[in-house]
PDB file of C-alpha atoms in Angstrom:
ATOM      1  CA  LEU A   1      81.881  63.680 180.038  1.00  0.00           C
ATOM      2  CA  LYS A   2      81.322  62.781 183.627  1.00  0.00           C
ATOM      3  CA  ASP A   3      85.365  61.209 184.019  1.00  0.00           C
ATOM      4  CA  ASN A   4      86.899  64.206 182.248  1.00  0.00           C
ATOM      5  CA  PRO A   5      84.852  67.725 183.456  1.00  0.00           C
ATOM      6  CA  PRO A   6      85.651  70.623 180.358  1.00  0.00           C
ATOM      7  CA  HIS A   7      88.129  72.724 180.111  1.00  0.00           C
ATOM      8  CA  TYR A   8      88.365  76.241 179.498  1.00  0.00           C
ATOM      9  CA  LYS A   9      91.021  79.025 178.333  1.00  0.00           C
ATOM     10  CA  ILE A  10      90.222  82.446 178.273  1.00  0.00           C
ATOM     11  CA  ARG A  11      92.846  84.606 176.417  1.00  0.00           C
ATOM     12  CA  LEU A  12      93.738  87.972 178.166  1.00  0.00           C
ATOM     13  CA  SER A  13      95.321  90.691 176.466  1.00  0.00           C
ATOM     14  CA  GLY A  14      96.420  94.133 177.716  1.00  0.00           C
ATOM     15  CA  THR A  15      98.540  96.935 177.236  1.00  0.00           C
ATOM     16  CA  VAL A  16      99.767  98.408 180.182  1.00  0.00           C
ATOM     17  CA  LYS A  17      99.863 102.985 180.386  1.00  0.00           C
ATOM     18  CA  SER A  18     103.224 104.120 182.153  1.00  0.00           C
ATOM     19  CA  PRO A  19     102.554 107.478 183.238  1.00  0.00           C
ATOM     20  CA  LYS A  20     104.515 109.835 181.898  1.00  0.00           C
ATOM     21  CA  ILE A  21     104.490 113.987 181.809  1.00  0.00           C
ATOM     22  CA  ASN A  22     105.192 115.650 178.445  1.00  0.00           C
ATOM     23  CA  PHE A  23     106.339 119.473 178.085  1.00  0.00           C
ATOM     24  CA  ASP A  24     105.079 122.505 176.181  1.00  0.00           C
ATOM     25  CA  PRO A  25     107.704 123.942 175.258  1.00  0.00           C
ATOM     26  CA  PRO A  26     109.275 121.356 175.066  1.00  0.00           C
ATOM     27  CA  PHE A  27     112.907 123.090 176.529  1.00  0.00           C
ATOM     28  CA  VAL A  28     113.255 126.466 177.879  1.00  0.00           C
ATOM     29  CA  MET A  29     115.845 129.097 177.082  1.00  0.00           C
ATOM     30  CA  LEU A  30     116.000 132.038 179.030  1.00  0.00           C
ATOM     31  CA  MET A  31     116.777 135.957 177.203  1.00  0.00           C
ATOM     32  CA  PRO A  32     119.601 137.271 178.922  1.00  0.00           C
ATOM     33  CA  VAL A  33     119.757 140.542 181.685  1.00  0.00           C
ATOM     34  CA  PRO A  34     121.620 142.361 183.582  1.00  0.00           C
ATOM     35  CA  LEU A  35     123.209 140.717 187.034  1.00  0.00           C
ATOM     36  CA  ASP A  36     119.986 140.557 189.973  1.00  0.00           C
ATOM     37  CA  VAL A  37     118.083 140.429 187.841  1.00  0.00           C
ATOM     38  CA  LYS A  38     114.771 138.269 187.715  1.00  0.00           C
ATOM     39  CA  THR A  39     114.417 136.521 184.202  1.00  0.00           C
ATOM     40  CA  GLU A  40     111.123 134.047 183.162  1.00  0.00           C
ATOM     41  CA  THR A  41     108.950 131.793 181.179  1.00  0.00           C
ATOM     42  CA  ALA A  42     105.367 129.325 182.307  1.00  0.00           C
ATOM     43  CA  ILE A  43     105.010 126.441 181.143  1.00  0.00           C
ATOM     44  CA  SER A  44     102.919 123.314 180.676  1.00  0.00           C
ATOM     45  CA  ILE A  45     103.600 119.988 181.677  1.00  0.00           C
ATOM     46  CA  ILE A  46     101.236 117.804 180.653  1.00  0.00           C
ATOM     47  CA  PRO A  47     100.785 114.363 182.451  1.00  0.00           C
ATOM     48  CA  GLN A  48      99.475 111.302 180.468  1.00  0.00           C
ATOM     49  CA  ASP A  49      98.171 107.735 181.863  1.00  0.00           C
ATOM     50  CA  TYR A  50      97.963 108.853 185.546  1.00  0.00           C
ATOM     51  CA  LEU A  51      95.105 106.574 187.372  1.00  0.00           C
ATOM     52  CA  ARG A  52      95.928 108.686 190.949  1.00  0.00           C
ATOM     53  CA  GLN A  53      97.424 112.053 192.344  1.00  0.00           C
ATOM     54  CA  SER A  54     100.897 111.954 192.536  1.00  0.00           C
ATOM     55  CA  ARG A  55     102.912 114.937 193.573  1.00  0.00           C
ATOM     56  CA  LEU A  56     105.765 116.725 191.427  1.00  0.00           C
ATOM     57  CA  GLN A  57     109.154 117.604 192.980  1.00  0.00           C
ATOM     58  CA  VAL A  58     111.361 119.178 191.106  1.00  0.00           C
ATOM     59  CA  ILE A  59     115.944 118.879 191.040  1.00  0.00           C
ATOM     60  CA  LEU A  60     117.658 121.946 189.587  1.00  0.00           C
ATOM     61  CA  PRO A  61     120.604 122.658 188.865  1.00  0.00           C
ATOM     62  CA  GLU A  62     123.861 123.317 190.699  1.00  0.00           C
ATOM     63  CA  LEU A  63     126.122 125.273 189.588  1.00  0.00           C
ATOM     64  CA  GLU A  64     129.849 125.543 190.476  1.00  0.00           C
ATOM     65  CA  PHE A  65     132.314 128.536 189.992  1.00  0.00           C
ATOM     66  CA  GLU A  66     136.065 128.717 189.167  1.00  0.00           C
ATOM     67  CA  ASP A  67     136.742 129.134 192.623  1.00  0.00           C
ATOM     68  CA  GLY A  68     134.564 127.118 194.675  1.00  0.00           C
ATOM     69  CA  GLU A  69     131.252 129.207 194.710  1.00  0.00           C
ATOM     70  CA  ARG A  70     128.346 126.994 194.107  1.00  0.00           C
ATOM     71  CA  ILE A  71     125.069 127.838 193.758  1.00  0.00           C
ATOM     72  CA  CYS A  72     121.640 127.848 192.398  1.00  0.00           C
ATOM     73  CA  PRO A  73     119.681 130.253 190.205  1.00  0.00           C
ATOM     74  CA  LEU A  74     116.953 128.669 188.769  1.00  0.00           C
ATOM     75  CA  THR A  75     113.313 128.999 190.632  1.00  0.00           C
ATOM     76  CA  VAL A  76     110.594 127.209 190.504  1.00  0.00           C
ATOM     77  CA  GLN A  77     106.615 128.047 190.828  1.00  0.00           C
ATOM     78  CA  PHE A  78     103.423 126.562 190.283  1.00  0.00           C
ATOM     79  CA  THR A  79     100.398 127.966 190.307  1.00  0.00           C
ATOM     80  CA  GLY A  80      98.318 125.784 190.856  1.00  0.00           C
ATOM     81  CA  GLY A  81      99.898 123.812 192.942  1.00  0.00           C
ATOM     82  CA  GLN A  82     102.122 120.351 192.094  1.00  0.00           C
ATOM     83  CA  ASP A  83      99.492 117.721 192.347  1.00  0.00           C
ATOM     84  CA  ILE A  84      98.411 115.528 189.411  1.00  0.00           C
ATOM     85  CA  VAL A  85      94.905 114.825 189.506  1.00  0.00           C
ATOM     86  CA  LEU A  86      92.756 112.977 188.047  1.00  0.00           C
ATOM     87  CA  SER A  87      90.235 115.035 186.514  1.00  0.00           C
ATOM     88  CA  SER A  88      85.869 113.278 185.961  1.00  0.00           C
ATOM     89  CA  ASP A  89      86.538 112.747 181.916  1.00  0.00           C
ATOM     90  CA  GLY A  90      89.820 109.613 182.960  1.00  0.00           C
ATOM     91  CA  THR A  91      91.762 112.584 181.816  1.00  0.00           C
ATOM     92  CA  ASN A  92      95.298 114.322 183.983  1.00  0.00           C
ATOM     93  CA  LYS A  93      94.993 117.629 184.022  1.00  0.00           C
ATOM     94  CA  GLU A  94      97.218 119.831 183.300  1.00  0.00           C
ATOM     95  CA  LEU A  95     100.306 122.162 185.465  1.00  0.00           C
ATOM     96  CA  ILE A  96     101.815 124.995 184.154  1.00  0.00           C
ATOM     97  CA  CYS A  97     104.848 125.566 185.942  1.00  0.00           C
ATOM     98  CA  HIS A  98     106.303 129.108 186.716  1.00  0.00           C
ATOM     99  CA  ILE A  99     111.166 129.077 185.648  1.00  0.00           C
ATOM    100  CA  SER A 100     112.912 132.094 186.154  1.00  0.00           C
ATOM    101  CA  PHE A 101     116.686 133.486 186.008  1.00  0.00           C
ATOM    102  CA  ARG A 102     118.317 135.090 188.634  1.00  0.00           C
ATOM    103  CA  SER A 103     122.807 135.560 189.991  1.00  0.00           C
ATOM    104  CA  SER A 104     124.559 137.954 190.649  1.00  0.00           C
ATOM    105  CA  ARG A 105     127.316 136.611 188.849  1.00  0.00           C
ATOM    106  CA  PRO A 106     127.801 136.661 184.925  1.00  0.00           C
ATOM    107  CA  LEU A 107     126.917 132.857 184.163  1.00  0.00           C
ATOM    108  CA  SER A 108     126.124 130.863 180.969  1.00  0.00           C
ATOM    109  CA  PHE A 109     124.361 127.390 181.162  1.00  0.00           C
ATOM    110  CA  LEU A 110     122.590 124.765 179.798  1.00  0.00           C
ATOM    111  CA  ARG A 111     121.061 121.807 181.963  1.00  0.00           C
ATOM    112  CA  ASN A 112     118.470 120.089 182.941  1.00  0.00           C
ATOM    113  CA  VAL A 113     115.796 120.742 185.303  1.00  0.00           C
ATOM    114  CA  PHE A 114     114.063 116.937 186.305  1.00  0.00           C
ATOM    115  CA  PHE A 115     110.578 116.360 187.305  1.00  0.00           C
ATOM    116  CA  ILE A 116     110.079 113.430 188.913  1.00  0.00           C
ATOM    117  CA  ASP A 117     106.483 112.053 190.549  1.00  0.00           C
ATOM    118  CA  GLU A 118     106.027 110.088 193.529  1.00  0.00           C
ATOM    119  CA  GLU A 119     107.572 107.059 192.435  1.00  0.00           C
ATOM    120  CA  GLN A 120     110.406 108.596 191.133  1.00  0.00           C
ATOM    121  CA  ASN A 121     109.212 109.269 187.247  1.00  0.00           C
TER     122      ASN A 121
END
């Protein structure tokens, strides 16, 4: 044994959890309103598996009319801030987001609103 020291093998296994966010409701349909009248709805953003604080950014769609005018008719406001925070029990706190629409020109559209964390997820 002195010439052949013992060798130990250790096998490790694990699961990598990537941070993600879910939405409730998963999609939004805002009601038709008269021109220059705001319509709004609230959504819950449910972060999962974030191990450290992160801040959400929002990318809103820009629309172009036939005459070349470009507008962004959507706005987003976070009522409690847009930081994903790890609570004391190890879960991430839910965020509330208000999405509103207003336009001085008639339009209807279907677009994505992107929520991106600091690591571009």
